[in-house]
């Protein structure tokens, strides 16, 4: 791209992709590329992170993450090595299956379907363990956008629920604290004089009485056997801890986990897309050329079909002589 406007747009798109990529579970999406028979390890750069041993470690961590196991079975890792190198059960058959599916997809005008390849190596309805993992990974990553939206909505719902619960508890605690500290009203009955049916006059207090009463300790200063009340700070910490360990509803437990739900396990270091994929490889050039040619051929077929349907072009109809004679009258 030599046009300055194109360069600005390209840089903006790449920056947006890198930002989104940095926030994902990269191992899960890399595994989706590796376990897709039409890609495998071809698109990646020739760096140590994508040699056969590193790919085996990556797939092993993804297996443990999906199936909640402590280790990945040796059967999966051995099948993965044969799958990458085209040996063992894949020798001489994988390329043939890929070529046949490519032809069928072209003739049927549909996208390539990895599921067709998985079925070719199944024993009836039973998949080999490697392709069981592949189906799970591809199903997760293909639904990642909707899962991300649902996960964000679920988290917002949980946060709002916890805030409402904290607000109710604080209001209840504040109301109880307010009423507990109200001064007690005197229970002395009102004295009514029989002569006038009017309340008795309030006795006058002298200065000496006030001085004498001030020397008596106040009831609030007197020691009490009741335990000291929690401070407001203690109440906040208490409710925050309770909210942090609150149980999640059953509907949240049944929510499917997507590739953004957990950080990848192991020592895999996140890398930018520009480092992961080597776009100078012949693989990418051939892929782009193939897609361009396919698009051009499809547009040409559509143009020819529309052109034949234009004015002055009679496609004709396959009819017998009797029908043609009737139609011509």
mmCIF file of N, CA and C in Angstrom, residues 30 33 35 62 83 107 125 156 191 217 309:
data_model
loop_
_atom_site.group_PDB
_atom_site.id
_atom_site.type_symbol
_atom_site.label_atom_id
_atom_site.label_comp_id
_atom_site.label_asym_id
_atom_site.label_seq_id
_atom_site.Cartn_x
_atom_site.Cartn_y
_atom_site.Cartn_z
ATOM 1 N N UNK A 30 -5.211 -20.195 18.914
ATOM 2 C CA UNK A 30 -4.115 -20.826 18.180
ATOM 3 C C UNK A 30 -4.377 -22.316 18.002
ATOM 4 N N UNK A 33 -6.664 -22.947 15.089
ATOM 5 C CA UNK A 33 -5.988 -22.941 13.785
ATOM 6 C C UNK A 33 -5.230 -24.243 13.569
ATOM 7 N N UNK A 35 -5.697 -27.226 14.921
ATOM 8 C CA UNK A 35 -6.556 -28.404 14.822
ATOM 9 C C UNK A 35 -7.508 -28.350 13.635
ATOM 10 N N UNK A 62 -4.307 -26.806 26.408
ATOM 11 C CA UNK A 62 -5.699 -26.585 26.005
ATOM 12 C C UNK A 62 -6.559 -27.785 26.379
ATOM 13 N N UNK A 83 -0.451 -36.104 13.005
ATOM 14 C CA UNK A 83 -1.332 -35.174 12.295
ATOM 15 C C UNK A 83 -0.529 -34.032 11.677
ATOM 16 N N UNK A 107 -17.695 -27.257 -5.806
ATOM 17 C CA UNK A 107 -18.837 -27.635 -6.644
ATOM 18 C C UNK A 107 -20.163 -27.284 -5.981
ATOM 19 N N UNK A 125 -19.460 -43.698 14.984
ATOM 20 C CA UNK A 125 -19.765 -42.404 15.592
ATOM 21 C C UNK A 125 -18.747 -42.007 16.652
ATOM 22 N N UNK A 156 -22.257 -8.165 34.639
ATOM 23 C CA UNK A 156 -22.957 -6.945 35.029
ATOM 24 C C UNK A 156 -24.163 -7.271 35.903
ATOM 25 N N UNK A 191 -48.513 13.202 86.678
ATOM 26 C CA UNK A 191 -49.234 13.422 87.939
ATOM 27 C C UNK A 191 -50.337 14.445 87.709
ATOM 28 N N UNK A 217 -21.654 10.452 87.429
ATOM 29 C CA UNK A 217 -21.306 9.965 86.081
ATOM 30 C C UNK A 217 -22.560 9.748 85.254
ATOM 31 N N UNK A 309 -29.663 -12.424 -19.672
ATOM 32 C CA UNK A 309 -31.063 -12.129 -19.386
ATOM 33 C C UNK A 309 -31.448 -10.729 -19.842
#
